[in-house]
Amino acid sequence: MNIHNLLSKAIGKTVNYSRTGGGAGSILVIEFENKTFYTINCTWRIEYKGTVITTSWDDGTPLIGCMNKNVEKLIGKKLLSYELSPQYDLKLYFENDFVANIFCSIIEHDPEEDSTYNCNWDFSIPEQDIVGI
């Protein structure tokens, strides 16, 4: 499956779970109503109306830390669109001017094999046994 076809599966879907911090450290999980989800293991930041409200370097105290409290603000928001750079940095645009910026720092890609990726975020569709990127 083409990476853009895969990532488009979450467009128009509402976030029903968004969590980070605690024992997970800065790993961020964003799950949508259709049970698709992102797992982000690299540097990230969440913006609201152009202002950074949290990053992967903030306080990760379980439930009350800055990271967790602010990523939960994505819950109930629809994913409107995304941008994927040639370096696999990803921007997720949500309703109400929320943006998740994901900065990929590890990538291996075989240009002859469009489906061969190894980076530090992925998108999953468990019902179809698909994990991409």
PDB file of C-alpha atoms in Angstrom, residues 7 11 30 38 40 45 47 79-85 88-94 98-104 121:
ATOM      1  CA  LEU A   7      -2.000   7.874   5.970  1.00  0.00           C
ATOM      2  CA  ILE A  11      -8.306  11.909   7.471  1.00  0.00           C
ATOM      3  CA  ILE A  30      -2.719   9.137  18.836  1.00  0.00           C
ATOM      4  CA  TYR A  38       0.085   6.769  15.176  1.00  0.00           C
ATOM      5  CA  ILE A  40       5.560   8.405  17.616  1.00  0.00           C
ATOM      6  CA  ARG A  45       5.586  19.136  19.406  1.00  0.00           C
ATOM      7  CA  GLU A  47       0.855  23.623  18.607  1.00  0.00           C
ATOM      8  CA  LEU A  79      -7.719  15.093  11.597  1.00  0.00           C
ATOM      9  CA  LEU A  80      -8.157  17.463   8.645  1.00  0.00           C
ATOM     10  CA  SER A  81      -4.991  16.812   6.651  1.00  0.00           C
ATOM     11  CA  TYR A  82      -1.314  15.953   6.839  1.00  0.00           C
ATOM     12  CA  GLU A  83       1.975  16.907   5.185  1.00  0.00           C
ATOM     13  CA  LEU A  84       4.804  14.429   4.724  1.00  0.00           C
ATOM     14  CA  SER A  85       8.264  15.772   3.853  1.00  0.00           C
ATOM     15  CA  TYR A  88       9.514  11.758   6.618  1.00  0.00           C
ATOM     16  CA  ASP A  89       8.838  14.648   8.952  1.00  0.00           C
ATOM     17  CA  LEU A  90       5.081  14.709   9.432  1.00  0.00           C
ATOM     18  CA  LYS A  91       2.582  17.465  10.205  1.00  0.00           C
ATOM     19  CA  LEU A  92      -0.919  16.498  11.316  1.00  0.00           C
ATOM     20  CA  TYR A  93      -3.542  19.245  11.063  1.00  0.00           C
ATOM     21  CA  PHE A  94      -6.516  18.928  13.406  1.00  0.00           C
ATOM     22  CA  PHE A  98      -4.161  22.139  16.557  1.00  0.00           C
ATOM     23  CA  VAL A  99      -1.058  20.851  14.755  1.00  0.00           C
ATOM     24  CA  ALA A 100       1.165  17.915  15.669  1.00  0.00           C
ATOM     25  CA  ASN A 101       4.693  18.213  14.260  1.00  0.00           C
ATOM     26  CA  ILE A 102       6.697  14.992  14.128  1.00  0.00           C
ATOM     27  CA  PHE A 103      10.413  15.269  13.395  1.00  0.00           C
ATOM     28  CA  CYS A 104      11.765  12.006  12.037  1.00  0.00           C
ATOM     29  CA  TRP A 121       7.069   6.820  13.878  1.00  0.00           C
TER      30      TRP A 121
END
